[in-house]
């Protein structure tokens, strides 16, 4: 006899067959998706298809085919039940136009709470500035450009953050989607209380075991003056990164019964009241004129005043879109990148005690849950564990320190290479994030292995091993050998061949084994509990990056010349999205760097500094990511050299320079006879791990530099079409 589950499955199959016979019209498909706050990328991911395919279905250019058709039909059916089509307007009630210039609303006899004024459902972000008449009084909806947004949480219906500005004595809070709220607060404590009680700002947790993000208020210079704060910090205050304890606003906060963290009132200040049960009551202040948003990460290097002069409505849409695609900012992009790891892999969860029926805190197996003993070879020079170990200015050797860093390698051109006219630099998209994808890292403390342990690639950690015997000229790739003298060593950042035993992360030693060489570790520090801790972090940033680039016209289906042209014009298509691209890449790079944050001089040498108290201070994980990035790059160098006898002349982090007969990457990157990229080599494209064009210079230019500069330099860091771009991603 069939079971109940089998019968229900048969019925579901029949329903699926009926449902997919008649899909809603294309316009209705789009309406249902937008009503649910879903992006095309989210739908495509759920259906295991491309974002462009979902766009074609909504435009009516193509129709979904099995097996996606049945699943898509079921999705639309369920969305239609939750979001029925709006009824026709009642007679005598004119429809509200999408763009309007309203007369100022008359003042109410009794003012109502600003947050009670609600705008219609709105997208997460827009680069369109609201018309001046929609700014005050009350809350009004400005014309916005449709963009994707997550489903609105009623608790946070006004978005994750707001930009607070003051004009003509009126304080206004600009929210995402064009909503503007009147702020009745006359002081900073009143502003915090208004935010907690009425603003309805914040962001829902990214993981069911995580916590909701606190609301963010970005204060402009005008808002600082209104609330009695200095527009610029003094030299002493900048050095301390906070206002003095005796400042009048700090005293106001204390008198109001509010509290601050130990960091005090600085560019990123947290002001809070004691929680109500399990509910946090905390507001984070982002002080814009105090360089809370570093231009190198959030703005444009050639226009450092951009963020300060940007209209509040434009700024909130930019930051709101970052919050929707990445997370609510928590400080610098590096800090946010690290916080994103914790938000996606929370260390604890609530677990019910079967004996008592009460809930208690339990640790998650896939997260970083505790501080563990550190390993001397993995920590930076100023770490307290090294106190008394070495002389004050001793430079640790590779046998004393794990030196897993990106490439910084350059060599002179050969006579044959000088026959080419150009040097073409290609850059790997989000290389550190791509290296984190699928990487197994340690989650617990180190286990010390001695007595020449056998290498085990499944154990993340650090290995003391001699790899000086590895000779690249002996390696055969697809039956061909390569010229090892024209390739950097995969085992050192400078590309030099190792001279003896040195500490390496597991990916580096595993690559030596992959090349066919024997390894004999002397000792090791390994982690027996491991997992792919960074996978969800990578996917979140990858999706944010790909979606942002698509908004600028760079999509994953572009190839060859189309991709190069789209990349060249992307920043002119949407300048705000160009800022978002920079912020997302800085988040990926900075988050990895934060895993081994160094002392910034706040404490004496060899004394513990605040970063060391985090469970996420894990230099071994950073080393594993950087090692994986470097050996992954070298693997592609080997494949390219074997397939086309093509060798790089320099590498700077993730930028690779090749001699080329033409100025375009299409002139140098090898292809198969069928016109496809060489398997395992560099491939032009948008996705993380693929490459884009960084810049082109002439061979003559490089030769002149070699003659003029007697010091060490790397031409890979000098070949940039965009001179404001930084090194690496």
XYZ file of C-alpha atoms in Angstrom, residues 20 23 27 100 114 118 126 134 166 199 221 224 236 240 261 274 293 326 339 350 483 502 529 556 561 594 606 610 664:
29
model
C 2.590 25.079 -15.541
C 1.506 30.997 -16.601
C 3.878 41.902 -16.653
C 4.449 64.546 -8.621
C 6.458 61.228 12.193
C 3.815 55.680 5.898
C 17.322 54.739 -5.914
C 8.538 66.160 -1.012
C 18.807 69.980 9.093
C 11.554 55.600 13.360
C 27.370 68.608 9.161
C 25.883 68.084 13.998
C 43.638 65.693 20.053
C 41.693 59.696 20.442
C 30.388 51.561 24.490
C 19.314 48.511 28.720
C 32.894 56.794 5.699
C 25.602 43.150 1.881
C 30.773 41.309 10.955
C 18.981 28.830 21.507
C 60.115 27.502 -18.395
C 59.641 27.385 6.139
C 37.596 20.585 13.599
C 27.515 37.423 -16.776
C 34.695 42.649 -26.687
C 40.592 41.830 9.667
C 53.989 43.302 22.922
C 41.444 45.023 21.474
C 43.614 44.365 -25.550
